[in-house]
Every structure is written in C-alpha cells, then in structure tokens.
Coordinates of C-alpha atoms in Angstrom, one line a residue:
M1 CA 24.6 19.6 9.8
T2 CA 23.8 22.6 7.8
A3 CA 21.8 22.4 4.6
T4 CA 23.6 23.9 1.7
G5 CA 23.6 23.4 -2.1
T6 CA 21.5 24.3 -5.1
G7 CA 17.9 25.3 -5.2
T8 CA 15.5 24.4 -8.0
G9 CA 18.2 24.4 -10.7
T10 CA 19.7 21.6 -12.7
D11 CA 22.1 18.8 -11.7
S12 CA 25.3 20.7 -11.0
G13 CA 28.0 20.5 -8.5
A14 CA 29.6 17.5 -6.8
G15 CA 28.0 14.1 -6.8
T16 CA 27.4 11.4 -9.4
G17 CA 26.0 11.8 -12.8
P18 CA 26.9 11.4 -16.4
G19 CA 30.7 11.4 -16.6
R20 CA 31.3 11.7 -12.8
G21 CA 32.7 9.1 -10.5
P22 CA 31.2 8.1 -7.1
V23 CA 31.0 10.5 -4.2
P24 CA 34.1 10.0 -2.0
G25 CA 33.6 8.7 1.5
T26 CA 33.2 11.4 4.1
G27 CA 35.3 9.6 6.7
I28 CA 32.6 10.3 9.3
R29 CA 32.0 7.5 11.8
L30 CA 29.9 7.0 14.9
K31 CA 31.9 7.2 18.1
A32 CA 32.5 3.5 19.0
P33 CA 35.2 1.2 20.3
A34 CA 37.6 -0.3 17.8
P35 CA 36.5 -3.6 16.4
G36 CA 37.7 -6.5 18.5
W37 CA 36.9 -9.3 16.2
S38 CA 36.3 -9.9 12.5
I39 CA 35.0 -12.4 10.0
E40 CA 35.4 -12.7 6.3
A41 CA 32.7 -13.0 3.6
D42 CA 31.9 -12.2 0.0
V43 CA 28.7 -10.5 0.9
V44 CA 27.3 -9.1 4.1
V45 CA 23.5 -8.4 4.1
V46 CA 22.3 -6.0 6.7
G47 CA 18.7 -6.7 7.6
S48 CA 16.4 -9.8 7.7
G49 CA 13.1 -8.7 6.1
V50 CA 11.9 -9.8 2.7
A51 CA 14.6 -7.8 0.9
G52 CA 17.5 -8.8 3.1
L53 CA 16.7 -12.6 3.3
T54 CA 15.9 -12.8 -0.4
A55 CA 19.2 -11.1 -1.3
A56 CA 21.1 -13.4 1.0
L57 CA 19.5 -16.6 -0.3
R58 CA 20.1 -15.7 -3.9
C59 CA 23.7 -14.6 -3.2
A60 CA 24.4 -17.9 -1.4
A61 CA 22.8 -19.9 -4.2
A62 CA 25.2 -18.2 -6.6
G63 CA 28.1 -19.5 -4.6
R64 CA 28.9 -16.3 -2.7
R65 CA 29.8 -16.7 1.0
T66 CA 27.1 -14.7 2.7
V67 CA 26.6 -13.3 6.2
V68 CA 23.3 -11.9 7.4
V69 CA 23.5 -9.3 10.1
T70 CA 20.2 -8.2 11.8
K71 CA 19.4 -5.8 14.6
A72 CA 17.1 -8.1 16.6
R73 CA 16.1 -11.7 15.8
L74 CA 15.8 -12.9 12.2
D75 CA 12.0 -12.4 12.2
D76 CA 11.7 -9.1 14.1
G77 CA 11.8 -6.6 11.2
S78 CA 9.1 -4.6 9.5
T79 CA 8.2 -7.5 7.1
R80 CA 6.7 -9.5 9.9
W81 CA 4.2 -6.7 10.6
A82 CA 2.9 -6.3 7.0
Q83 CA -0.7 -7.2 7.0
G84 CA -2.3 -6.4 3.7
G85 CA -0.3 -8.4 1.2
I86 CA 2.0 -8.3 -1.8
A87 CA 0.8 -6.7 -5.1
A88 CA 1.4 -8.4 -8.4
A89 CA -0.6 -8.9 -11.6
L90 CA -1.6 -12.4 -10.9
G91 CA -5.3 -12.4 -11.5
D92 CA -7.4 -13.0 -14.6
G93 CA -7.7 -9.9 -16.8
D94 CA -4.9 -8.0 -14.8
T95 CA -1.7 -7.1 -16.6
P96 CA 1.6 -5.5 -15.6
E97 CA 0.6 -2.5 -17.6
Q98 CA -2.4 -1.9 -15.4
H99 CA -0.3 -2.3 -12.3
L100 CA 2.2 0.1 -13.8
A101 CA -0.5 2.7 -14.4
D102 CA -1.8 2.5 -10.9
T103 CA 1.7 2.8 -9.5
L104 CA 2.5 5.9 -11.6
V105 CA -0.7 7.6 -10.5
A106 CA 0.0 7.0 -6.8
G107 CA 3.6 8.3 -7.3
A108 CA 2.3 11.7 -8.4
G109 CA 4.7 12.3 -11.3
L110 CA 8.0 11.3 -9.5
C111 CA 8.2 7.6 -10.2
D112 CA 11.0 6.3 -12.4
E113 CA 9.0 4.6 -15.0
A114 CA 11.8 2.1 -15.9
A115 CA 12.0 1.1 -12.3
V116 CA 8.2 0.6 -12.0
R117 CA 8.2 -1.4 -15.3
T118 CA 10.9 -3.6 -13.9
L119 CA 8.8 -4.1 -10.7
V120 CA 5.5 -5.0 -12.4
T121 CA 6.9 -7.2 -15.1
E122 CA 9.3 -9.2 -12.9
G123 CA 6.9 -9.2 -9.9
P124 CA 4.6 -12.1 -10.8
D125 CA 7.5 -14.6 -11.4
A126 CA 9.2 -13.3 -8.2
V127 CA 6.1 -14.1 -6.2
H128 CA 6.0 -17.6 -7.6
R129 CA 9.6 -18.1 -6.7
L130 CA 8.7 -16.9 -3.2
I131 CA 6.0 -19.6 -3.1
R132 CA 8.5 -22.2 -4.2
T133 CA 10.7 -21.0 -1.3
G134 CA 7.9 -22.0 1.0
A135 CA 5.5 -19.1 1.4
R136 CA 1.8 -20.2 1.6
F137 CA -0.7 -17.6 0.4
D138 CA -4.5 -17.8 1.0
T139 CA -6.4 -19.5 -1.8
A140 CA -9.9 -19.0 -3.1
P141 CA -12.6 -21.3 -1.7
D142 CA -12.5 -24.8 -3.2
S143 CA -9.6 -23.8 -5.5
D144 CA -5.8 -23.7 -5.6
E145 CA -5.9 -20.2 -7.1
I146 CA -4.3 -17.5 -5.0
A147 CA -7.1 -15.3 -3.4
L148 CA -6.7 -11.7 -4.3
T149 CA -8.0 -8.5 -2.7
R150 CA -7.9 -4.8 -3.4
E151 CA -6.3 -1.9 -1.6
G152 CA -6.1 1.8 -2.0
G153 CA -5.1 3.0 -5.5
H154 CA -5.5 -0.4 -7.2
H155 CA -8.2 -0.7 -9.8
R156 CA -8.1 -4.5 -9.7
R157 CA -7.8 -7.2 -7.2
R158 CA -4.1 -8.0 -7.2
I159 CA -3.1 -8.3 -3.5
A160 CA -2.1 -11.8 -2.5
H161 CA -2.4 -12.3 1.3
A162 CA -1.6 -15.0 3.8
G163 CA -3.2 -16.0 7.1
G164 CA -6.0 -13.5 6.4
D165 CA -4.1 -10.5 7.6
A166 CA -0.7 -12.0 8.5
T167 CA 1.1 -11.9 5.1
G168 CA 4.3 -10.5 6.4
A169 CA 4.5 -13.0 9.1
E170 CA 4.1 -15.9 6.6
I171 CA 6.7 -14.5 4.2
S172 CA 9.1 -14.0 7.1
R173 CA 8.5 -17.5 8.3
A174 CA 9.2 -19.0 4.9
L175 CA 12.4 -17.0 4.3
V176 CA 13.8 -17.5 7.8
G177 CA 13.2 -21.2 7.4
A178 CA 15.0 -21.2 4.0
V179 CA 17.9 -19.3 5.4
R180 CA 18.3 -21.7 8.3
A181 CA 17.9 -24.7 6.0
A182 CA 20.6 -23.3 3.8
G183 CA 23.0 -23.0 6.7
L184 CA 23.7 -19.3 6.1
R185 CA 25.7 -17.6 8.8
T186 CA 23.6 -15.1 10.7
I187 CA 24.6 -12.5 13.4
E188 CA 21.5 -11.6 15.3
N189 CA 21.0 -8.7 17.9
A190 CA 23.6 -6.7 16.0
L191 CA 23.4 -3.0 15.2
V192 CA 25.5 -2.1 12.2
L193 CA 27.6 1.0 12.8
D194 CA 29.5 2.1 9.8
L195 CA 30.7 1.2 6.3
L196 CA 34.3 0.2 5.8
T197 CA 36.0 1.2 2.6
D198 CA 39.4 0.5 1.0
A199 CA 42.0 3.0 -0.2
D200 CA 40.1 3.4 -3.5
G201 CA 36.8 4.1 -1.8
H202 CA 35.3 0.7 -2.5
T203 CA 33.2 -1.0 0.1
S204 CA 35.2 -3.5 2.2
G205 CA 32.6 -4.4 4.9
V206 CA 30.9 -3.0 8.0
T207 CA 31.5 -2.5 11.7
L208 CA 28.8 -3.7 14.0
H209 CA 28.0 -4.1 17.7
V210 CA 26.5 -7.3 18.9
M211 CA 24.3 -6.7 21.9
G212 CA 25.5 -9.4 24.3
E213 CA 23.5 -12.3 22.9
G214 CA 24.7 -15.0 20.6
Q215 CA 28.2 -16.3 19.9
H216 CA 30.1 -13.1 20.4
D217 CA 29.4 -9.6 21.6
G218 CA 30.9 -6.1 21.5
V219 CA 32.1 -4.2 18.4
G220 CA 33.4 -6.2 15.5
A221 CA 33.7 -6.2 11.7
V222 CA 32.6 -8.2 8.8
H223 CA 35.0 -7.8 5.9
A224 CA 33.3 -8.2 2.5
P225 CA 33.6 -6.5 -0.9
A226 CA 29.8 -6.2 -1.2
V227 CA 27.4 -4.8 1.4
V228 CA 23.7 -5.0 0.9
L229 CA 21.7 -2.5 3.1
A230 CA 18.2 -3.9 3.8
T231 CA 17.7 -2.2 7.2
G232 CA 14.1 -1.1 6.7
G233 CA 12.6 2.2 7.5
M234 CA 12.9 5.2 9.8
G235 CA 9.4 5.4 11.2
Q236 CA 10.7 5.8 14.8
V237 CA 11.7 9.4 13.8
F238 CA 8.1 10.3 14.6
S239 CA 6.3 9.8 18.0
A240 CA 3.5 7.6 16.5
T241 CA 4.3 5.1 13.8
T242 CA 3.3 1.7 12.6
N243 CA 7.0 0.7 12.4
P244 CA 8.7 -1.6 15.0
A245 CA 11.1 -0.1 17.6
V246 CA 14.1 -1.2 15.5
S247 CA 13.2 1.2 12.6
T248 CA 15.5 4.0 13.5
G249 CA 16.9 4.9 10.1
D250 CA 20.3 3.2 10.7
G251 CA 20.9 2.3 7.0
V252 CA 20.2 5.8 5.7
A253 CA 22.4 7.3 8.4
L254 CA 25.2 4.8 7.7
A255 CA 25.0 5.5 3.9
L256 CA 25.1 9.3 4.4
R257 CA 28.2 9.0 6.6
A258 CA 29.8 6.8 3.9
G259 CA 29.2 9.5 1.3
A260 CA 26.2 7.9 -0.5
E261 CA 23.4 10.0 -2.0
V262 CA 19.9 9.8 -0.5
S263 CA 16.7 11.1 -2.2
D264 CA 13.0 11.7 -1.5
L265 CA 13.2 11.5 2.3
E266 CA 10.5 14.3 2.5
F267 CA 8.0 11.8 1.1
V268 CA 7.0 10.0 4.3
Q269 CA 3.8 8.0 3.9
F270 CA 1.4 8.3 6.8
H271 CA -1.0 5.3 6.9
P272 CA -4.5 6.6 7.1
T273 CA -5.9 3.9 9.5
P274 CA -3.7 2.9 12.5
L275 CA -5.8 2.3 15.6
Y276 CA -6.1 5.5 17.6
L277 CA -4.9 5.0 21.2
G278 CA -5.2 8.6 22.4
P279 CA -3.4 11.9 22.0
D280 CA -0.4 10.9 24.1
A281 CA 0.2 7.5 22.4
E282 CA 3.8 7.0 21.3
G283 CA 5.8 4.3 19.6
Q284 CA 4.5 1.5 17.4
Q285 CA 0.7 1.8 16.9
P286 CA -1.5 -1.2 15.8
L287 CA -2.2 -1.0 12.1
I288 CA -5.7 -1.5 10.6
S289 CA -4.8 -2.8 7.2
E290 CA -6.0 -1.2 4.0
A291 CA -7.3 -4.6 3.1
V292 CA -10.1 -4.0 5.6
R293 CA -11.3 -1.1 3.4
G294 CA -10.5 -3.3 0.3
E295 CA -13.1 -5.8 1.6
G296 CA -15.7 -3.1 2.1
A297 CA -15.3 -1.2 5.4
H298 CA -16.3 2.4 5.4
L299 CA -14.6 5.5 6.8
V300 CA -17.1 7.6 8.8
D301 CA -17.0 10.6 11.1
A302 CA -18.5 10.8 14.5
D303 CA -22.0 11.3 12.9
G304 CA -21.6 8.2 10.8
T305 CA -21.2 10.1 7.6
R306 CA -19.0 8.5 4.9
F307 CA -16.8 11.5 4.1
M308 CA -14.7 9.9 1.4
V309 CA -17.6 9.5 -1.0
G310 CA -17.4 12.2 -3.6
Q311 CA -13.8 13.1 -2.8
H312 CA -12.2 10.5 -5.1
E313 CA -13.5 7.9 -7.6
L314 CA -12.2 5.1 -5.4
A315 CA -13.7 6.6 -2.2
E316 CA -12.1 4.8 0.8
L317 CA -9.8 3.1 -1.6
A318 CA -8.2 6.3 -2.9
P319 CA -4.4 6.4 -2.6
R320 CA -3.1 6.7 1.0
D321 CA -2.1 10.3 0.8
I322 CA -5.6 11.4 -0.3
V323 CA -7.3 9.3 2.5
A324 CA -4.9 10.5 5.2
K325 CA -5.4 14.2 4.2
A326 CA -9.2 13.7 4.1
I327 CA -9.1 12.3 7.6
M328 CA -7.0 15.2 8.9
R329 CA -9.3 17.7 7.2
R330 CA -12.4 16.2 8.7
T331 CA -10.9 16.0 12.2
H332 CA -10.0 19.7 12.0
E333 CA -13.4 20.6 10.7
Q334 CA -15.1 18.8 13.5
G335 CA -12.6 19.7 16.2
V336 CA -11.9 16.0 17.0
E337 CA -8.8 13.8 17.1
H338 CA -9.8 10.8 15.0
M339 CA -12.3 9.3 12.6
Y340 CA -13.8 5.8 12.5
L341 CA -13.5 2.7 10.3
D342 CA -16.8 0.9 10.2
G343 CA -16.8 -2.8 9.4
R344 CA -19.7 -4.0 11.6
H345 CA -21.5 -5.2 8.5
F346 CA -18.7 -7.9 8.0
G347 CA -20.1 -10.0 10.8
A348 CA -18.1 -12.0 13.4
Q349 CA -17.2 -14.8 11.0
M350 CA -15.5 -12.6 8.5
W351 CA -13.5 -10.7 11.2
E352 CA -12.4 -14.0 12.7
T353 CA -11.3 -15.7 9.5
R354 CA -10.2 -12.8 7.2
F355 CA -8.7 -10.4 9.8
P356 CA -7.9 -12.4 13.0
T357 CA -4.8 -10.4 13.8
I358 CA -6.5 -7.1 13.6
L359 CA -9.5 -8.3 15.5
A360 CA -7.3 -9.5 18.3
A361 CA -5.3 -6.2 18.4
C362 CA -8.5 -4.2 18.6
R363 CA -10.0 -6.3 21.3
S364 CA -6.8 -6.1 23.3
H365 CA -7.3 -2.3 23.4
G366 CA -11.0 -2.6 24.4
I367 CA -12.5 -2.1 20.9
D368 CA -14.6 -4.8 19.3
P369 CA -14.9 -4.2 15.5
V370 CA -17.8 -6.7 15.3
T371 CA -20.0 -4.4 17.3
E372 CA -18.5 -0.9 17.1
P373 CA -16.5 1.3 14.7
I374 CA -12.7 1.4 15.1
P375 CA -11.2 4.8 16.0
V376 CA -8.4 5.6 13.5
A377 CA -5.9 8.4 12.9
P378 CA -2.9 8.6 10.5
A379 CA 0.6 7.6 11.8
A380 CA 4.0 7.5 10.1
H381 CA 4.2 4.3 8.1
Y382 CA 6.6 4.2 5.2
A383 CA 9.6 6.1 3.8
S384 CA 9.2 6.4 0.0
G385 CA 12.7 7.8 -0.3
G386 CA 16.0 6.4 1.0
V387 CA 19.5 5.6 -0.3
R388 CA 19.5 6.2 -4.0
T389 CA 20.1 3.2 -6.3
D390 CA 19.9 2.2 -9.9
L391 CA 18.0 -0.8 -11.3
R392 CA 20.6 -3.2 -10.0
G393 CA 20.4 -1.8 -6.5
R394 CA 23.8 -0.1 -6.7
T395 CA 24.3 3.1 -4.7
T396 CA 26.7 5.9 -5.5
V397 CA 29.4 4.1 -3.3
P398 CA 31.1 1.2 -5.2
G399 CA 30.2 -2.1 -3.6
L400 CA 27.3 -0.7 -1.5
Y401 CA 23.8 -1.9 -2.5
A402 CA 20.4 -1.1 -1.0
C403 CA 17.0 -2.6 -1.3
G404 CA 13.7 -2.6 0.5
E405 CA 12.4 0.4 2.5
V406 CA 16.0 1.8 3.1
A407 CA 16.4 2.3 -0.7
C408 CA 15.1 4.8 -3.2
T409 CA 14.8 2.8 -6.4
G410 CA 12.4 5.3 -8.0
V411 CA 9.5 2.9 -7.8
H412 CA 7.4 4.8 -5.3
G413 CA 7.9 8.4 -6.4
A414 CA 6.1 10.8 -4.1
N415 CA 3.8 8.1 -2.6
R416 CA 4.0 4.3 -2.4
L417 CA 1.1 2.4 -3.9
A418 CA -0.3 0.0 -1.3
S419 CA 1.4 -3.4 -1.1
N420 CA 4.1 -2.5 -3.5
S421 CA 6.7 -2.6 -0.7
L422 CA 7.0 -6.3 -0.3
L423 CA 7.2 -6.7 -4.0
E424 CA 9.9 -4.1 -4.4
G425 CA 12.0 -5.7 -1.7
L426 CA 11.6 -9.1 -3.5
V427 CA 12.3 -8.0 -7.0
F428 CA 15.2 -5.6 -6.4
A429 CA 16.9 -8.1 -3.9
E430 CA 17.0 -10.6 -6.7
R431 CA 18.5 -8.0 -9.0
I432 CA 21.2 -7.2 -6.5
A433 CA 22.1 -10.8 -6.1
A434 CA 22.3 -11.2 -9.9
D435 CA 24.6 -8.2 -10.1
I436 CA 26.9 -9.5 -7.3
A437 CA 26.9 -13.0 -8.9
E438 CA 28.2 -11.4 -12.1
G439 CA 31.3 -10.1 -10.3
P440 CA 34.3 -11.9 -9.0
A441 CA 34.0 -14.0 -5.9
T442 CA 36.6 -14.3 -3.2
A443 CA 35.1 -17.6 -2.1
R444 CA 33.4 -20.5 -3.7
A445 CA 30.5 -22.6 -2.7
S446 CA 32.9 -25.5 -2.0
D447 CA 35.0 -23.4 0.3
P448 CA 34.9 -24.2 4.0
A449 CA 32.4 -22.4 6.2
P450 CA 33.5 -19.3 8.0
A451 CA 35.4 -19.8 11.2
P452 CA 33.3 -20.4 14.3
A453 CA 33.0 -17.5 16.8
T454 CA 35.8 -18.9 19.0
D455 CA 38.2 -18.5 16.1
L456 CA 37.3 -14.9 15.1
T457 CA 40.4 -12.9 14.2
P458 CA 41.2 -9.4 15.5
A459 CA 39.7 -6.8 13.1
S460 CA 42.1 -5.0 11.0
T461 CA 42.1 -1.2 10.7
P462 CA 40.2 -0.1 7.6
A463 CA 42.2 1.5 4.9
S464 CA 40.1 4.6 5.0
A465 CA 40.7 5.6 8.6
P466 CA 38.0 7.9 10.0
R467 CA 38.7 11.6 9.9
T468 CA 35.7 12.7 11.9
T469 CA 33.8 11.2 14.8
L470 CA 30.1 12.1 15.0
P471 CA 29.1 13.4 18.4
L472 CA 26.7 11.1 20.1
L473 CA 23.3 12.1 21.5
A474 CA 22.1 11.2 24.9
P475 CA 19.6 8.3 24.7
E476 CA 16.8 10.4 26.2
T477 CA 17.1 12.8 23.2
R478 CA 15.3 10.2 21.1
T479 CA 12.0 11.2 22.5
A480 CA 12.8 14.9 21.9
V481 CA 13.6 14.2 18.2
Q482 CA 10.3 12.3 17.8
R483 CA 8.1 15.0 19.3
I484 CA 9.9 17.7 17.3
M485 CA 9.2 15.8 14.1
T486 CA 5.6 15.0 14.8
A487 CA 4.9 18.6 15.6
G488 CA 6.8 20.1 12.7
A489 CA 7.1 17.6 9.9
G490 CA 4.0 15.3 10.3
V491 CA 1.0 14.9 8.0
L492 CA 0.5 18.7 8.0
R493 CA 3.6 20.9 7.3
S494 CA 4.3 24.5 6.6
A495 CA 7.2 26.9 6.3
G496 CA 6.7 27.9 10.0
S497 CA 6.4 24.4 11.4
L498 CA 9.4 23.1 9.4
A499 CA 11.5 26.1 10.4
R500 CA 10.7 25.5 14.1
A501 CA 11.6 21.8 13.6
A502 CA 14.9 22.6 11.9
A503 CA 15.9 25.1 14.6
E504 CA 15.1 22.6 17.4
L505 CA 17.0 19.8 15.6
D506 CA 19.9 22.1 15.0
R507 CA 20.0 22.9 18.7
L508 CA 20.1 19.2 19.6
H509 CA 23.0 18.7 17.2
R510 CA 24.9 21.8 18.4
E511 CA 24.5 20.7 22.1
A512 CA 25.8 17.3 21.3
A513 CA 28.8 18.8 19.5
E514 CA 29.5 21.2 22.4
A515 CA 29.2 18.4 24.9
S516 CA 31.6 16.2 22.9
A517 CA 34.2 19.1 22.8
D518 CA 33.9 20.0 26.4
T519 CA 36.4 17.9 28.3
T520 CA 34.8 18.9 31.6
H521 CA 31.4 17.5 30.6
K522 CA 30.7 13.8 30.5
S523 CA 29.4 13.1 27.0
P524 CA 27.2 10.1 26.2
E525 CA 28.9 6.7 26.2
P526 CA 28.8 4.7 23.0
G527 CA 26.0 2.2 23.1
V528 CA 22.9 1.1 21.2
E529 CA 20.6 3.7 22.6
A530 CA 23.0 6.6 21.9
W531 CA 23.8 5.3 18.4
E532 CA 20.1 5.0 17.6
A533 CA 19.3 8.5 18.8
T534 CA 22.2 9.9 16.8
N535 CA 21.0 8.1 13.6
L536 CA 17.4 9.4 14.2
L537 CA 18.7 13.0 14.5
C538 CA 20.7 12.5 11.3
V539 CA 17.7 11.3 9.2
A540 CA 15.4 13.8 10.8
R541 CA 17.5 16.7 9.7
V542 CA 17.7 15.5 6.2
L543 CA 14.0 15.0 6.0
V544 CA 13.3 18.5 7.3
A545 CA 15.8 20.1 5.0
A546 CA 14.2 18.4 2.0
A547 CA 10.7 19.2 3.2
Q548 CA 11.6 22.9 3.6
R549 CA 13.0 23.1 0.1
R550 CA 10.0 21.4 -1.6
T551 CA 7.5 24.3 -1.6
E552 CA 4.5 22.4 -3.0
T553 CA 2.1 19.6 -2.1
R554 CA 2.8 16.4 -3.9
G555 CA 1.9 12.8 -3.1
C556 CA 2.4 12.2 0.7
H557 CA 4.2 15.6 1.1
W558 CA 1.5 18.1 2.2
R559 CA 2.4 21.8 2.6
E560 CA -0.5 23.8 4.1
D561 CA 1.2 27.0 2.8
H562 CA 1.7 25.5 -0.7
P563 CA -1.4 23.4 -1.2
D564 CA -1.0 22.9 -5.0
R565 CA 1.3 20.6 -7.0
D566 CA 3.8 22.5 -9.0
D567 CA 5.2 20.4 -11.9
A568 CA 7.0 23.3 -13.5
S569 CA 9.3 23.8 -10.5
W570 CA 9.2 20.6 -8.5
R571 CA 8.8 17.6 -10.8
R572 CA 12.3 16.6 -9.8
H573 CA 14.2 15.1 -7.0
F574 CA 16.8 16.1 -4.4
R575 CA 20.1 14.3 -4.2
I576 CA 21.4 14.8 -0.7
T577 CA 24.9 14.1 0.6
L578 CA 26.7 14.7 3.9
D579 CA 30.0 16.5 3.6
E580 CA 33.2 15.9 5.6
D581 CA 32.3 18.9 7.8
R582 CA 28.9 17.3 8.5
A583 CA 27.0 19.8 6.3
L584 CA 24.2 18.7 4.0
T585 CA 24.4 19.4 0.3
L586 CA 21.2 19.3 -1.7
H587 CA 21.4 19.1 -5.5
T588 CA 18.3 19.1 -7.6
T589 CA 17.8 16.9 -10.7
A590 CA 16.9 18.7 -13.9
T591 CA 13.9 16.4 -14.5
A592 CA 12.0 13.6 -12.7
A593 CA 14.6 11.2 -14.0
F594 CA 17.6 10.3 -11.8
P595 CA 21.2 10.4 -13.2
P596 CA 23.2 7.2 -13.1
T597 CA 24.7 6.1 -9.8
T598 CA 27.9 4.9 -11.4
A599 CA 30.1 6.5 -14.0
P600 CA 29.6 5.2 -17.6

C-alpha cells in the first residue's frame, strides 16, 4: 500500500460526501479457498462483545433471522476484560449535559457533538435495558441503588461496575446467556475473511473460516443483506497491549478491502497503568483499572513523589492521554522504565472486595498491592478510530454496519473518555438494530430455523468476483509488525520514528508481494495465523500513514517534534480508503464534522 491523496485541504476527490454515492468495492480479497458451504440469514453479526451481542439480540427481537459469528468462544472478546465499568449519567445531580462536557474535553476538539449527545442521552435507558437483560451491577451498601465510581476525565461519579472490577465479565455473562436463551444461531471459532457484495455493490454476506471446532469447519459463507461488524480492536498491532490475542484488526482490514472508509486510526489510546512485567514483555498485559485511581490510589515515582499533582486539576484522574504522557516524561527524566501505583492505604479488605481480579493478577506476578506499590507503564489499549459510520451505524458500503471499538462513530474524537466504550457499543448497537428493523426482511420470526450444519448448501460465487488477491504474510511476520509499531508509532512519535516504521512496513508488504509472484518460492499457505498477520500489517500501515500526516499533538496522538495542538490546520479528520491497486488514499475533512456516509 502506498499512501496518496490530499493533504490538509478540504473534502475533495473520490469517496462519499454530500451528493456522492458509496465508495465502490475494491475487489480485494484475502487469499483463501473458495467457500465450501453456506447458510442464509437476514443479518450476520461479526463479534460477540457488548456491541455484537446487543445488536444480535435486538435484530432477532425485531424478527430478523440473525447469525452471530465470533472468532473464539462467545465470551472471549475484549468486553470480558473490561474492568472499570460503564459510564452513564445515573447518579443524583448528574446529567447527560455534564457527561457530554467531559466527553468533549477528552476528545480534544474532534468529537462529533451529535454522536456524543446521542450517547449520553440514550445511555442511561440503554444501561437499564441491559440490567433487564440480566446484568447485575454492584449496589451501594444497604441499598438497591447502583454504586457509582469515578475514573479519569469524569467530574462526577458515573461509572457503574460489577463484581468490583469484573464489569465486562458480568455484561458478557448476561448477554451470552440471553443469546443462548433466545436460541440465536452462533458460529464460534470462526475468523471472518471478506465481505461479499452483489452486482450493485450492496452487502450480501461474508466469507469465514471455522477453525475445526463446532458443527462445521473450513471456509464457508453466510449470505445476508446486512452485516454488522463488531470485531473489537486492533491492540495486537503493538508488542504490549491490554487487548486479548484475538484483537488483530480484522474488521478494519475487511472494511478497507471492501472499499469502506476508515478514520482516526492514528488516535490509539495507551492506557496509563497496565502492570509492568519487564522490558521484554509482549502480548496481552494485565490491566490495573482506572477505577483504582478513582477510589484514591496515587501515581508515584521511585522516590514516592506524586508527580501528577499540579499537572492537571484532576491529578491522577486526568484524561488518559495526559496521565500516559506524564508517566512517560517522568520515566525519561529519571532514566527508569516504569512508575508506581500506590494503593497500600486501601487495606486488604478493600483490595479483596472492590478489586479482587486485579489483586489476584498482581499476586500471580509476585506483586502484593496491599503491601507494596504496583509497577505500571503505558500499553496500547483502545482504538478511538475505526470504520467510519453515521448515527445509525451505517458505513460507506451499503448494508455494512459497524459498532463498538471497530467503528468510528465520532464519539471519542482524539481520545476516548474512560468507560465510554461499553456504553458506545450498547447505544449504537441498538441504533443499528433499529435501522435494520426498518428495512425489508427476507425472513420472519415465524420462519423455520436455519438448516442444521449437516444440511449446509454449497456456497455460491459472489456476484462481485474478486479482482485482486492480497498477498499473505508469513505467520512469524506478526512479531515483526508489532515490534516495528511499538518502536515507531507508540506513545512517543516523531517524523523520524514514523518514517522508519513506514519504511519497514513497506518492506514487509513488498516482500510478501514478491514472494507471492515468485512461482519458485513457496508463499505462506492460507490459514488463521497468516490471515491475522496480513490484517495486522494492513491496519499498521494505515495507522502510520495517518500519524505521519497529522503533524501536531492532539489527544492520545503525541508527536515529539510537533508538541502543540494546531486547531487551524488539524481540527479535522482523515477519511482513508484502499484502492483497487492496494494504495491508500487519504482525504481530509474541511472541519471537525464528518460528511454523510450515504448519499442524500
């Protein structure tokens, strides 16, 4: 992929916008066997976190025949790992307007205010509907009222939590239980490969590979006129992340190959306080929830000094980008590799009742928070950008929707406010389901259930046959991509570091293309590890291209060589597409507002 397109100018050139139709499909596909089986549905939801399962349940309740496809087990996504909670204006004295204000501040001038207003006004009722689905949140002592805490960037206690620090696990439990009780068809251990489209460029389903477990295996297809991407994040593009191993950017890569626009990928949030496991630690790192600071833990350096005091009015509860940057500055000043989170004053009982998951994780690594400070250092945590959508979750490809971390709704802007992620997935999943319910259905609630696996029919060839096959990366290239990204596009970035990262990623891409074209060379075989590595390289190159172009520091994007925020030049977004020749095209919006995703 080669980055091309406009610079800081206005919205011009190909793409969607006022008076324009959707971006046509690129015809690019992953190298994979032809589908050997297929099933029919009205809606296929890809992902089983809070966004995916909420969308699936609402679509099914509206009478749409719904299939859920998920990469591992139903409860293995990022939602299960969420500790802190879900933010909503639920407490006395709190209002959606106050939640709106905190979100806009954290987003550093790039939030879509209409999207944020939608989130904060519909959020409280969405949380109560989640409770009616079966989620049980912690309550205040001797009360039925939901217990609320604070996290970074929030001026009020508005974070509902469950199991102390196991909110995501409880939400996942409730939604998985509801999906099973409703009898929704699910396909687990399945990596979705590419979008299928019809002759008019409208979504017609997905291809997927089932990893040898369940009712069927190998490459197949789910044919459906509506596809909801809820695939989660792309944290595995970095060496150290709080994301699970399945978070390899598959949804963003699929959308790019399908011709959809993505935006704001340069804004990767690095959580300030994952447990530091050493300079060579790679993969998923244990997270020390922001709620620990919300309950009064202090960030200190090796001398025991609270270095956040005086840097921001909220001290340790400043927005995440500010805390992460402060930690990095202090480590550089002192020539060390981490800071400490001190919660010894909590006492054993509070650790055991309020933060049992974190306590167990720390102790498993030889750290006892009851008696010693916890070593912490930032790690990749959340993608504020993703596949661009409107307020109904519609992307620039007709019939393709996105919600949750894979989506860019405009809610997060340049930096996500703590605990808005679960709420965003919940609210916009419901909006997607409402939009799908308004359209025609090819099945009714009274229709018979989909055919069992033994009766699966051979998959038909999609009307839009692929024109280009994307060269696959060798599975071992995944580690190379992660190390390149951590070194060049991590918390601290500069023109030099980003140029080196871009050159090294280009080399990997070029070598894969050369190996694919060389008939004397054995290229990587299609398979999960090769597909994941290829997806990671795709999203890495988009992220770096956007980060190179954004010559300012804003939100969670920190350029050492451009330390100031530049509203005059950069209070705007990139709209990035992948062309048929696998080149990236970057268009710049004229303002902080996004154009429509669909033609008026």
